[in-house]
Structures are given as structure tokens and as C-alpha cells.
Amino acid sequence: MILSSQSDDSRQVDELAAGVQRGERRALAEALNLLDDRRDSSRARSAELVHLLQGDTLAPGAHMIGMTGPPGVGKSSLGACLITEWRRRGLTVGVLAVDPSSPLSGGALLGDRLRLHSNPDDRGVFFRSLSSRGHYGGLSAEVWPMCQVMASAFDIVMIETVGVGQREIDISRMCDTTCVIAQPGSGDSIQSLKAGILEVPHILVVNKADMGAMATRTASELAGALTSEHPDGAWRVPVLSTSATQGSGISELVDCLEAHFQTLLQNKLLKHRRRGYQAYWIVNRLQEEFGAHGVERLGGEAAIVEQIQSEIPDLYRQYDALRRQLADRSPTIKS
Ligand SMILES: Nc1nc2c(ncn2[C@@H]2O[C@H](COP(=O)(O)OP(=O)(O)OP(=O)(O)O)[C@@H](O)[C@H]2O)c(=O)[nH]1
Ligand SMILES: [Mg+2]
């Protein structure tokens, strides 16, 4: 009996994965809920699902794009404009809106605002909100696996999050292209560029270009503060201007996002970087669960990353194998 229920389970996961790949909304919602479910009984199914969707290469076709910036800069408005342009170009879009866990909004505000700007009947766009669940400063662990699911279903996966501290860095270690949006007249982005904190963006956008001279000045100050190349290499960070309310600069931004993706593909950087991000996710989770001490006991961050990158990618199974290694060394840890 146990055998037959196991095979039922894996058949269901097969079907779920196939439904996700066909972009079926019910399958997508179910798959994302499964990843959100931390019960032990769901873990094995999550592992199987991500295994099926990522395959051996961890290179689904989608372009994963991170949009970040200070509160109120226009991320949602600009995101809605981008969606309209992508749809006009025949591309499908999955959106993951990661909200700060605000006790007031219950963490659903950001995604809802974006949704408000979009056509609810369009089957080529899919939204999911996720609260960051008290991971102060950082993105919650579910974001990466959820992106993998979305990447199997859509041409573009856009993650929107308020850029504060660690979260900006986390998003840049998940997305192929990180886009930081700056506010006209605000020195924040320029300060962080100068301090070397803002080495993350591949594209800098000054939104609210309709504010005129102030926006133009901010754009040229940002351009002046940039080092010429992104530390990834092979890419000069451009500063673009947009106005979400007037719809200006949107098509240029979409072109620029695509140009960055093509640069990654041409330089064969995409797969390697995604493997690096997956390793970063695994190390981060181990760190969360077992602390720096646990990571050290496995040989330290660099050694774990190297080991993971040399293996065939298999997100949860690689993570579980490392967890088990720690549990074997310390019988008090539940494997
Ligand atoms: N003038 C002008 N206002 C804009 C533009 N884009 C957005 N806004 C306004 O800025 C305010 C915030 O816009 P949102 O799109 O909600 O900004 P956000 O960055 O998503 O905000 P949070 O999710 O709260 O961090 C709204 O009142 C928008 O109407 C723009 O291009 N020009
Ligand atoms: Mg928003």
C-alpha cells in the first residue's frame, strides 16, 4: 500500500510539473502553495517538483528580472508599464511581489498595487505576492524556488521588492538582471554607489522623468558615480530615464533588459551564474538553520559553494544532503 501511495504521489508531482510547464494557472497556484508549505510531508514533493522543473541544467528559458528601489519610487507603476510592453511583444510574464512584512498591510500591499494597474483578464500574466516573513532585510527562502517554478511557465519572471539593505543584495543574487530604480532629487542611490554598496544593478533607472530638471540631474549624477563596468564583467551599466505616468522610456528599458540577457547568453554566463545563485541559496539556508558554526563544520562557505557547483543541480536534494551530513555529525540535529 505504501508503495502505491508513493507512486501516486510522484505521478501527481509529474502532472503538476507538466501543468506548470504549460502555464496552467491552477497548476501554478498549487505548485507555489506546495513550496510555501513547510510541513515535512510537502518537502519531498517540493523537492521532486523543483527537480523536474529545473532538469539537469538549471537553465529554463525565462529571463529573471529583479526590480528594486526605495518605497514610492514607482516600482509597481513601472512594472505595470513593462508588463504592457512585454505583452505587446508577445511575451508572457510571471510576477513575484515580495512585500515587507508590514503588520498593517499584512504583506500584500505591493503585489496588489501592481495588480491594480494590470488587466485582470490577461492569461499571459500571473501574479503572486509573498511576505518576507520577518526575514528582516533579507528575502525569504521561498523566493528562489518560486522563481524556478515561474521560470518554467513564463518568458519573463519579474521579482519586485522594496530595496532595503540586504534585500537589494539578495535580489541581485537571484536574478539574471537587477534593475535599481532611483528617485529624482534623492541622493540615496548616489551615496550608495559611491560607498560601493550599490554594485548590484545591471541597469539603473531614474523614474518620474516627468519631474524635469531634477530627474535629469539625478540621472547624470548617477552616471558620474558609476564605475564603468558591472563587476560581473562584459556589461556597462546604463542609466535610463522613465516616466511610468507618461509611459516614456518604457520600450527603451525593455530593449535594455533584453540586451543584458543576450549579453549573458553570448558570454555563456547564464548557467554558471544561476548555479552560483543556487549555491548561495543553499548556503544561506544552512546558515539560517545551523548558524555560521554549522557552515564552518561543513568546511566553510567557499568549500560548500564549490562542491554544490561541481554537482548536477538539484536544489532541495543538495540542501538535504548537506543537512544530513551535519545531522550525522551531531546526533541532536533532526535530519
Ligand atoms: N510623477 C510621477 N509619479 C509617479 C511615476 N511613477 C509612479 N508615480 C507615483 O508615485 C507613487 C508611488 O508609485 P508606486 O508605483 O506605488 O511606487 P512603488 O515603488 O511601487 O511603491 P512601494 O511599493 O510602496 O514601495 C504613486 O502615487 C504613483 O502615481 C512617474 O513616472 N511620475
Ligand atoms: Mg509597489
mmCIF file of C-alpha atoms and ligand atoms in Angstrom:
data_model
loop_
_atom_site.group_PDB
_atom_site.id
_atom_site.type_symbol
_atom_site.label_atom_id
_atom_site.label_comp_id
_atom_site.label_asym_id
_atom_site.label_seq_id
_atom_site.Cartn_x
_atom_site.Cartn_y
_atom_site.Cartn_z
ATOM 1 C CA MET A 1 0.000 0.000 0.000
ATOM 2 C CA ILE A 2 2.792 2.379 0.897
ATOM 3 C CA LEU A 3 4.424 1.693 -2.458
ATOM 4 C CA SER A 4 1.287 2.526 -4.373
ATOM 5 C CA SER A 5 0.718 5.762 -2.438
ATOM 6 C CA GLN A 6 4.310 6.790 -3.187
ATOM 7 C CA SER A 7 3.826 6.232 -6.873
ATOM 8 C CA ASP A 8 0.524 8.146 -6.734
ATOM 9 C CA ASP A 9 2.413 10.984 -5.135
ATOM 10 C CA SER A 10 5.119 11.081 -7.744
ATOM 11 C CA ARG A 11 2.576 10.767 -10.560
ATOM 12 C CA GLN A 12 0.774 13.763 -9.103
ATOM 13 C CA VAL A 13 4.021 15.723 -8.985
ATOM 14 C CA ASP A 14 4.746 14.740 -12.608
ATOM 15 C CA GLU A 15 1.336 16.037 -13.609
ATOM 16 C CA LEU A 16 1.809 19.176 -11.576
ATOM 17 C CA ALA A 17 5.156 19.882 -13.249
ATOM 18 C CA ALA A 18 3.656 19.313 -16.699
ATOM 19 C CA GLY A 19 0.781 21.672 -15.854
ATOM 20 C CA VAL A 20 3.245 24.339 -14.689
ATOM 21 C CA GLN A 21 5.234 23.994 -17.908
ATOM 22 C CA ARG A 22 2.053 24.505 -19.896
ATOM 23 C CA GLY A 23 1.468 27.702 -17.907
ATOM 24 C CA GLU A 24 -1.796 26.457 -16.358
ATOM 25 C CA ARG A 25 -2.826 28.825 -13.605
ATOM 26 C CA ARG A 26 -4.270 26.180 -11.300
ATOM 27 C CA ALA A 27 -1.102 24.119 -11.508
ATOM 28 C CA LEU A 28 0.997 27.209 -10.888
ATOM 29 C CA ALA A 29 -1.003 28.227 -7.843
ATOM 30 C CA GLU A 30 -0.826 24.681 -6.489
ATOM 31 C CA ALA A 31 2.916 24.438 -7.122
ATOM 32 C CA LEU A 32 3.615 27.750 -5.396
ATOM 33 C CA ASN A 33 1.458 26.749 -2.429
ATOM 34 C CA LEU A 34 3.364 23.498 -2.188
ATOM 35 C CA LEU A 35 6.679 25.365 -1.994
ATOM 36 C CA ASP A 36 5.200 27.615 0.660
ATOM 37 C CA ASP A 37 4.195 24.628 2.756
ATOM 38 C CA ARG A 38 6.873 23.792 5.278
ATOM 39 C CA ARG A 39 5.368 20.570 6.541
ATOM 40 C CA ASP A 40 7.610 17.527 6.215
ATOM 41 C CA SER A 41 5.021 15.764 4.072
ATOM 42 C CA SER A 42 5.273 18.534 1.470
ATOM 43 C CA ARG A 43 9.055 18.745 1.413
ATOM 44 C CA ALA A 44 9.624 15.595 -0.618
ATOM 45 C CA ARG A 45 7.053 16.681 -3.182
ATOM 46 C CA SER A 46 8.609 20.152 -3.388
ATOM 47 C CA ALA A 47 11.997 18.555 -3.943
ATOM 48 C CA GLU A 48 10.631 16.368 -6.727
ATOM 49 C CA LEU A 49 8.796 19.253 -8.363
ATOM 50 C CA VAL A 50 11.820 21.559 -8.471
ATOM 51 C CA HIS A 51 13.972 18.646 -9.650
ATOM 52 C CA LEU A 52 11.605 18.008 -12.558
ATOM 53 C CA LEU A 53 11.322 21.666 -13.488
ATOM 54 C CA GLN A 54 14.990 22.582 -13.259
ATOM 55 C CA GLY A 55 16.178 19.482 -15.053
ATOM 56 C CA ASP A 56 19.918 18.900 -15.035
ATOM 57 C CA THR A 57 20.841 22.260 -16.402
ATOM 58 C CA LEU A 58 19.125 24.833 -14.222
ATOM 59 C CA ALA A 59 18.595 26.912 -17.318
ATOM 60 C CA PRO A 60 14.934 27.373 -18.026
ATOM 61 C CA GLY A 61 14.217 29.758 -20.851
ATOM 62 C CA ALA A 62 12.841 32.610 -18.788
ATOM 63 C CA HIS A 63 14.637 35.850 -18.144
ATOM 64 C CA MET A 64 14.611 36.520 -14.390
ATOM 65 C CA ILE A 65 14.488 40.220 -13.643
ATOM 66 C CA GLY A 66 14.701 41.939 -10.255
ATOM 67 C CA MET A 67 13.143 45.367 -9.752
ATOM 68 C CA THR A 68 14.115 47.137 -6.583
ATOM 69 C CA GLY A 69 14.302 50.658 -5.209
ATOM 70 C CA PRO A 70 13.096 52.798 -2.302
ATOM 71 C CA PRO A 71 9.429 52.936 -1.244
ATOM 72 C CA GLY A 72 7.258 55.028 -3.538
ATOM 73 C CA VAL A 73 9.799 55.332 -6.359
ATOM 74 C CA GLY A 74 7.326 53.828 -8.826
ATOM 75 C CA LYS A 75 8.291 50.150 -8.939
ATOM 76 C CA SER A 76 4.714 48.941 -9.260
ATOM 77 C CA SER A 77 3.719 51.616 -11.766
ATOM 78 C CA LEU A 78 6.811 50.958 -13.848
ATOM 79 C CA GLY A 79 6.343 47.197 -13.506
ATOM 80 C CA ALA A 80 2.821 47.540 -14.918
ATOM 81 C CA CYS A 81 4.178 49.548 -17.890
ATOM 82 C CA LEU A 82 6.817 46.888 -18.521
ATOM 83 C CA ILE A 83 4.184 44.152 -18.452
ATOM 84 C CA THR A 84 2.111 46.020 -21.035
ATOM 85 C CA GLU A 85 5.149 46.351 -23.319
ATOM 86 C CA TRP A 86 6.188 42.701 -22.905
ATOM 87 C CA ARG A 87 2.657 41.564 -23.660
ATOM 88 C CA ARG A 88 2.639 43.811 -26.753
ATOM 89 C CA ARG A 89 5.771 41.946 -27.845
ATOM 90 C CA GLY A 90 4.031 38.618 -27.334
ATOM 91 C CA LEU A 91 5.864 37.599 -24.144
ATOM 92 C CA THR A 92 4.268 36.058 -21.070
ATOM 93 C CA VAL A 93 5.118 37.369 -17.600
ATOM 94 C CA GLY A 94 5.126 35.906 -14.091
ATOM 95 C CA VAL A 95 5.410 38.401 -11.245
ATOM 96 C CA LEU A 96 6.547 37.694 -7.727
ATOM 97 C CA ALA A 97 5.988 40.681 -5.459
ATOM 98 C CA VAL A 98 7.872 40.350 -2.199
ATOM 99 C CA ASP A 99 6.472 42.641 0.422
ATOM 100 C CA PRO A 100 7.941 43.804 3.624
ATOM 101 C CA SER A 101 6.073 42.081 6.448
ATOM 102 C CA SER A 102 4.106 45.080 7.482
ATOM 103 C CA PRO A 103 1.685 44.441 10.328
ATOM 104 C CA LEU A 104 -0.618 46.996 8.696
ATOM 105 C CA SER A 105 -0.774 45.685 5.156
ATOM 106 C CA GLY A 106 -0.352 42.033 6.121
ATOM 107 C CA GLY A 107 2.340 41.970 3.485
ATOM 108 C CA ALA A 108 0.049 42.057 0.476
ATOM 109 C CA LEU A 109 0.187 45.697 -0.461
ATOM 110 C CA LEU A 110 2.916 45.815 -3.041
ATOM 111 C CA GLY A 111 1.608 42.995 -5.179
ATOM 112 C CA ASP A 112 -1.930 44.261 -5.007
ATOM 113 C CA ARG A 113 -0.942 47.683 -6.242
ATOM 114 C CA LEU A 114 0.854 46.188 -9.192
ATOM 115 C CA ARG A 115 -2.127 44.003 -9.931
ATOM 116 C CA LEU A 116 -4.365 47.046 -9.792
ATOM 117 C CA HIS A 117 -2.567 48.558 -12.750
ATOM 118 C CA SER A 118 -2.901 45.446 -14.894
ATOM 119 C CA ASN A 119 -5.616 43.775 -16.915
ATOM 120 C CA PRO A 120 -7.119 41.016 -14.729
ATOM 121 C CA ASP A 121 -8.350 39.026 -17.730
ATOM 122 C CA ASP A 122 -4.945 38.625 -19.345
ATOM 123 C CA ARG A 123 -3.969 34.937 -19.125
ATOM 124 C CA GLY A 124 -0.389 35.759 -20.116
ATOM 125 C CA VAL A 125 0.332 37.465 -16.802
ATOM 126 C CA PHE A 126 0.434 35.793 -13.420
ATOM 127 C CA PHE A 127 0.932 37.427 -10.011
ATOM 128 C CA ARG A 128 1.976 36.057 -6.707
ATOM 129 C CA SER A 129 2.642 38.044 -3.550
ATOM 130 C CA LEU A 130 4.884 36.793 -0.828
ATOM 131 C CA SER A 131 5.516 38.392 2.503
ATOM 132 C CA SER A 132 9.086 38.439 3.633
ATOM 133 C CA ARG A 133 8.035 36.847 6.916
ATOM 134 C CA GLY A 134 10.210 38.643 9.336
ATOM 135 C CA HIS A 135 13.433 37.941 7.468
ATOM 136 C CA TYR A 136 14.361 41.466 8.266
ATOM 137 C CA GLY A 137 16.450 42.927 5.498
ATOM 138 C CA GLY A 138 16.631 39.710 3.525
ATOM 139 C CA LEU A 139 14.343 37.908 1.114
ATOM 140 C CA SER A 140 12.529 34.851 2.368
ATOM 141 C CA ALA A 141 13.759 31.427 1.398
ATOM 142 C CA GLU A 142 10.773 30.622 -0.805
ATOM 143 C CA VAL A 143 11.618 33.282 -3.374
ATOM 144 C CA TRP A 144 14.263 31.309 -5.262
ATOM 145 C CA PRO A 145 12.285 28.049 -5.589
ATOM 146 C CA MET A 146 9.166 30.001 -6.544
ATOM 147 C CA CYS A 147 11.137 31.789 -9.257
ATOM 148 C CA GLN A 148 12.228 28.426 -10.602
ATOM 149 C CA VAL A 149 8.612 27.363 -10.892
ATOM 150 C CA MET A 150 7.615 30.606 -12.591
ATOM 151 C CA ALA A 151 10.614 30.394 -14.914
ATOM 152 C CA SER A 152 9.279 27.094 -16.258
ATOM 153 C CA ALA A 153 5.994 28.706 -17.184
ATOM 154 C CA PHE A 154 6.746 32.209 -18.485
ATOM 155 C CA ASP A 155 9.090 34.092 -20.780
ATOM 156 C CA ILE A 156 9.812 36.734 -18.158
ATOM 157 C CA VAL A 157 9.855 36.410 -14.375
ATOM 158 C CA MET A 158 9.856 39.738 -12.585
ATOM 159 C CA ILE A 159 10.530 39.996 -8.860
ATOM 160 C CA GLU A 160 9.562 43.263 -7.262
ATOM 161 C CA THR A 161 10.796 44.210 -3.826
ATOM 162 C CA VAL A 162 11.441 47.329 -1.798
ATOM 163 C CA GLY A 163 15.167 47.915 -1.825
ATOM 164 C CA VAL A 164 16.391 47.998 1.708
ATOM 165 C CA GLY A 165 19.797 46.788 2.768
ATOM 166 C CA GLN A 166 20.325 43.085 2.442
ATOM 167 C CA ARG A 167 17.247 42.600 0.323
ATOM 168 C CA GLU A 168 18.853 44.520 -2.541
ATOM 169 C CA ILE A 169 21.856 42.237 -2.418
ATOM 170 C CA ASP A 170 19.699 39.117 -2.117
ATOM 171 C CA ILE A 171 17.674 40.018 -5.185
ATOM 172 C CA SER A 172 20.846 40.576 -7.177
ATOM 173 C CA ARG A 173 21.862 37.027 -6.303
ATOM 174 C CA MET A 174 18.717 35.555 -7.738
ATOM 175 C CA CYS A 175 18.036 37.454 -10.893
ATOM 176 C CA ASP A 176 19.753 37.435 -14.239
ATOM 177 C CA THR A 177 19.235 41.163 -14.452
ATOM 178 C CA THR A 178 18.854 43.512 -11.483
ATOM 179 C CA CYS A 179 17.265 46.855 -12.135
ATOM 180 C CA VAL A 180 17.524 49.524 -9.420
ATOM 181 C CA ILE A 181 15.073 52.396 -9.605
ATOM 182 C CA ALA A 182 16.045 55.767 -8.209
ATOM 183 C CA GLN A 183 14.036 58.777 -7.156
ATOM 184 C CA PRO A 184 14.744 62.173 -8.746
ATOM 185 C CA GLY A 185 16.398 64.510 -6.281
ATOM 186 C CA SER A 186 17.283 61.801 -3.821
ATOM 187 C CA GLY A 187 20.943 61.372 -3.066
ATOM 188 C CA ASP A 188 20.469 57.875 -1.608
ATOM 189 C CA SER A 189 21.395 55.882 -4.691
ATOM 190 C CA ILE A 190 24.337 58.127 -5.457
ATOM 191 C CA GLN A 191 25.628 57.792 -1.902
ATOM 192 C CA SER A 192 25.361 54.019 -2.001
ATOM 193 C CA LEU A 193 27.058 53.869 -5.388
ATOM 194 C CA LYS A 194 29.950 55.894 -4.026
ATOM 195 C CA ALA A 195 30.134 53.757 -0.902
ATOM 196 C CA GLY A 196 30.338 50.674 -3.110
ATOM 197 C CA ILE A 197 27.106 49.203 -1.696
ATOM 198 C CA LEU A 198 25.286 49.609 -4.934
ATOM 199 C CA GLU A 199 27.412 47.389 -7.066
ATOM 200 C CA VAL A 200 24.324 45.320 -7.682
ATOM 201 C CA PRO A 201 22.406 46.950 -10.522
ATOM 202 C CA HIS A 202 22.862 45.963 -14.116
ATOM 203 C CA ILE A 203 20.550 48.772 -15.067
ATOM 204 C CA LEU A 204 19.852 51.990 -13.186
ATOM 205 C CA VAL A 205 16.584 53.740 -13.855
ATOM 206 C CA VAL A 206 15.580 57.221 -12.790
ATOM 207 C CA ASN A 207 11.789 57.076 -12.785
ATOM 208 C CA LYS A 208 9.483 60.118 -12.680
ATOM 209 C CA ALA A 209 11.421 61.702 -15.540
ATOM 210 C CA ASP A 210 8.377 63.955 -15.886
ATOM 211 C CA MET A 211 9.758 65.853 -12.878
ATOM 212 C CA GLY A 212 12.062 67.557 -15.369
ATOM 213 C CA ALA A 213 15.412 69.105 -14.448
ATOM 214 C CA MET A 214 15.606 67.340 -11.094
ATOM 215 C CA ALA A 215 15.325 63.947 -12.805
ATOM 216 C CA THR A 216 17.879 64.874 -15.452
ATOM 217 C CA ARG A 217 20.336 65.991 -12.781
ATOM 218 C CA THR A 218 19.903 62.788 -10.791
ATOM 219 C CA ALA A 219 20.482 60.705 -13.930
ATOM 220 C CA SER A 220 23.727 62.492 -14.733
ATOM 221 C CA GLU A 221 24.916 62.309 -11.106
ATOM 222 C CA LEU A 222 24.265 58.565 -11.104
ATOM 223 C CA ALA A 223 26.080 58.127 -14.401
ATOM 224 C CA GLY A 224 29.018 60.056 -12.925
ATOM 225 C CA ALA A 225 29.135 57.911 -9.784
ATOM 226 C CA LEU A 226 29.127 54.607 -11.690
ATOM 227 C CA THR A 227 32.199 52.595 -12.304
ATOM 228 C CA SER A 228 32.380 51.791 -15.974
ATOM 229 C CA GLU A 229 31.659 48.064 -15.883
ATOM 230 C CA HIS A 230 29.486 45.829 -13.769
ATOM 231 C CA PRO A 231 31.710 43.595 -11.607
ATOM 232 C CA ASP A 232 30.234 40.625 -13.497
ATOM 233 C CA GLY A 233 32.178 41.900 -16.495
ATOM 234 C CA ALA A 234 31.072 42.306 -20.109
ATOM 235 C CA TRP A 235 28.401 44.870 -19.290
ATOM 236 C CA ARG A 236 28.430 48.645 -18.965
ATOM 237 C CA VAL A 237 25.756 49.768 -16.523
ATOM 238 C CA PRO A 238 23.438 52.209 -18.276
ATOM 239 C CA VAL A 239 21.354 54.909 -16.581
ATOM 240 C CA LEU A 240 17.916 55.189 -18.163
ATOM 241 C CA SER A 241 15.069 57.621 -17.567
ATOM 242 C CA THR A 242 11.443 56.599 -17.477
ATOM 243 C CA SER A 243 8.108 58.062 -16.587
ATOM 244 C CA ALA A 244 5.570 55.447 -15.605
ATOM 245 C CA THR A 245 2.780 58.006 -15.562
ATOM 246 C CA GLN A 246 3.570 59.308 -19.061
ATOM 247 C CA GLY A 247 4.709 55.958 -20.419
ATOM 248 C CA SER A 248 8.033 57.337 -21.627
ATOM 249 C CA GLY A 249 11.279 55.359 -21.791
ATOM 250 C CA ILE A 250 9.479 52.028 -21.339
ATOM 251 C CA SER A 251 10.319 50.481 -24.679
ATOM 252 C CA GLU A 252 13.993 51.545 -24.220
ATOM 253 C CA LEU A 253 14.020 49.875 -20.801
ATOM 254 C CA VAL A 254 12.570 46.660 -22.225
ATOM 255 C CA ASP A 255 15.217 46.733 -25.001
ATOM 256 C CA CYS A 256 17.952 47.285 -22.430
ATOM 257 C CA LEU A 257 16.754 44.401 -20.213
ATOM 258 C CA GLU A 258 16.783 42.150 -23.260
ATOM 259 C CA ALA A 259 20.246 43.376 -24.285
ATOM 260 C CA HIS A 260 21.604 42.426 -20.874
ATOM 261 C CA PHE A 261 20.064 38.963 -21.102
ATOM 262 C CA GLN A 262 21.580 38.476 -24.561
ATOM 263 C CA THR A 263 24.983 39.558 -23.214
ATOM 264 C CA LEU A 264 24.748 36.890 -20.515
ATOM 265 C CA LEU A 265 23.817 34.264 -23.088
ATOM 266 C CA GLN A 266 26.511 35.270 -25.569
ATOM 267 C CA ASN A 267 29.191 35.250 -22.896
ATOM 268 C CA LYS A 268 27.913 31.927 -21.572
ATOM 269 C CA LEU A 269 27.476 33.439 -18.116
ATOM 270 C CA LEU A 270 23.871 32.479 -17.503
ATOM 271 C CA LYS A 271 24.139 28.854 -16.399
ATOM 272 C CA HIS A 272 27.220 29.464 -14.306
ATOM 273 C CA ARG A 273 25.623 32.387 -12.521
ATOM 274 C CA ARG A 274 22.410 30.504 -11.838
ATOM 275 C CA ARG A 275 24.392 27.654 -10.350
ATOM 276 C CA GLY A 276 26.154 30.215 -8.174
ATOM 277 C CA TYR A 277 22.821 31.649 -7.037
ATOM 278 C CA GLN A 278 21.527 28.201 -6.210
ATOM 279 C CA ALA A 279 24.636 27.525 -4.146
ATOM 280 C CA TYR A 280 24.163 30.866 -2.390
ATOM 281 C CA TRP A 281 20.574 29.888 -1.547
ATOM 282 C CA ILE A 282 21.676 26.557 -0.092
ATOM 283 C CA VAL A 283 24.462 28.090 1.999
ATOM 284 C CA ASN A 284 22.132 30.800 3.242
ATOM 285 C CA ARG A 285 19.563 28.270 4.377
ATOM 286 C CA LEU A 286 22.174 26.180 6.128
ATOM 287 C CA GLN A 287 23.394 29.315 7.821
ATOM 288 C CA GLU A 288 19.868 30.206 8.899
ATOM 289 C CA GLU A 289 19.256 26.756 10.286
ATOM 290 C CA PHE A 290 22.611 25.853 11.793
ATOM 291 C CA GLY A 291 24.369 29.195 12.101
ATOM 292 C CA ALA A 292 27.836 30.137 10.920
ATOM 293 C CA HIS A 293 29.159 27.330 13.077
ATOM 294 C CA GLY A 294 27.264 24.705 11.070
ATOM 295 C CA VAL A 295 28.560 26.099 7.787
ATOM 296 C CA GLU A 296 32.098 26.013 9.179
ATOM 297 C CA ARG A 297 31.656 22.382 10.165
ATOM 298 C CA LEU A 298 30.927 21.579 6.541
ATOM 299 C CA GLY A 299 34.200 23.191 5.515
ATOM 300 C CA GLY A 300 33.060 26.807 5.213
ATOM 301 C CA GLU A 301 31.048 28.738 2.680
ATOM 302 C CA ALA A 302 33.587 28.682 -0.148
ATOM 303 C CA ALA A 303 34.040 24.912 0.044
ATOM 304 C CA ILE A 304 30.284 24.255 0.108
ATOM 305 C CA VAL A 305 29.695 26.548 -2.863
ATOM 306 C CA GLU A 306 32.449 24.837 -4.818
ATOM 307 C CA GLN A 307 31.048 21.406 -4.028
ATOM 308 C CA ILE A 308 27.497 22.370 -4.997
ATOM 309 C CA GLN A 309 28.608 23.977 -8.232
ATOM 310 C CA SER A 310 30.503 20.871 -9.262
ATOM 311 C CA GLU A 311 27.399 18.681 -8.855
ATOM 312 C CA ILE A 312 24.346 18.353 -11.061
ATOM 313 C CA PRO A 313 21.927 20.999 -9.765
ATOM 314 C CA ASP A 314 19.156 19.595 -7.594
ATOM 315 C CA LEU A 315 18.077 22.279 -5.165
ATOM 316 C CA TYR A 316 16.358 20.584 -2.252
ATOM 317 C CA ARG A 317 18.225 17.308 -2.546
ATOM 318 C CA GLN A 318 21.601 19.013 -2.408
ATOM 319 C CA TYR A 319 20.407 21.017 0.551
ATOM 320 C CA ASP A 320 19.052 17.930 2.307
ATOM 321 C CA ALA A 321 22.272 16.004 1.674
ATOM 322 C CA LEU A 322 24.280 18.742 3.396
ATOM 323 C CA ARG A 323 21.752 18.891 6.230
ATOM 324 C CA ARG A 324 22.126 15.159 6.706
ATOM 325 C CA GLN A 325 25.896 15.469 6.817
ATOM 326 C CA LEU A 326 25.505 17.921 9.680
ATOM 327 C CA ALA A 327 22.947 15.722 11.408
ATOM 328 C CA ASP A 328 25.296 12.715 11.185
ATOM 329 C CA ARG A 329 27.994 14.735 12.850
ATOM 330 C CA SER A 330 25.675 15.988 15.537
ATOM 331 C CA PRO A 331 23.022 13.487 16.660
ATOM 332 C CA THR A 332 20.969 16.233 18.325
ATOM 333 C CA ILE A 333 20.043 17.697 14.917
ATOM 334 C CA LYS A 334 16.902 16.203 13.421
ATOM 335 C CA SER A 335 17.618 15.085 9.837
HETATM 336 N N1 LIG B 1 5.193 61.949 -11.389
HETATM 337 C C1 LIG B 1 5.298 60.632 -11.413
HETATM 338 N N2 LIG B 1 4.750 59.898 -10.426
HETATM 339 C C2 LIG B 1 4.882 58.563 -10.481
HETATM 340 C C3 LIG B 1 5.585 57.895 -11.519
HETATM 341 N N3 LIG B 1 5.570 56.575 -11.273
HETATM 342 C C4 LIG B 1 4.877 56.409 -10.139
HETATM 343 N N4 LIG B 1 4.462 57.601 -9.647
HETATM 344 C C5 LIG B 1 3.665 57.840 -8.441
HETATM 345 O O1 LIG B 1 4.440 57.500 -7.303
HETATM 346 C C6 LIG B 1 3.622 56.917 -6.294
HETATM 347 C C7 LIG B 1 4.173 55.560 -5.905
HETATM 348 O O2 LIG B 1 4.084 54.691 -7.038
HETATM 349 P P1 LIG B 1 4.206 53.124 -6.902
HETATM 350 O O3 LIG B 1 4.233 52.586 -8.274
HETATM 351 O O4 LIG B 1 3.179 52.600 -5.973
HETATM 352 O O5 LIG B 1 5.653 53.047 -6.229
HETATM 353 P P2 LIG B 1 6.373 51.769 -5.546
HETATM 354 O O6 LIG B 1 7.817 51.988 -5.688
HETATM 355 O O7 LIG B 1 5.824 50.535 -6.109
HETATM 356 O O8 LIG B 1 5.926 51.979 -4.051
HETATM 357 P P3 LIG B 1 6.022 50.897 -2.842
HETATM 358 O O9 LIG B 1 5.502 49.593 -3.370
HETATM 359 O O10 LIG B 1 5.184 51.486 -1.765
HETATM 360 O O11 LIG B 1 7.462 50.828 -2.465
HETATM 361 C C8 LIG B 1 2.217 56.844 -6.866
HETATM 362 O O12 LIG B 1 1.492 57.957 -6.400
HETATM 363 C C9 LIG B 1 2.439 56.946 -8.366
HETATM 364 O O13 LIG B 1 1.356 57.510 -9.040
HETATM 365 C C10 LIG B 1 6.140 58.712 -12.563
HETATM 366 O O14 LIG B 1 6.762 58.250 -13.519
HETATM 367 N N5 LIG B 1 5.979 60.063 -12.442
HETATM 368 MG MG MG B 2 4.952 48.912 -5.231
#
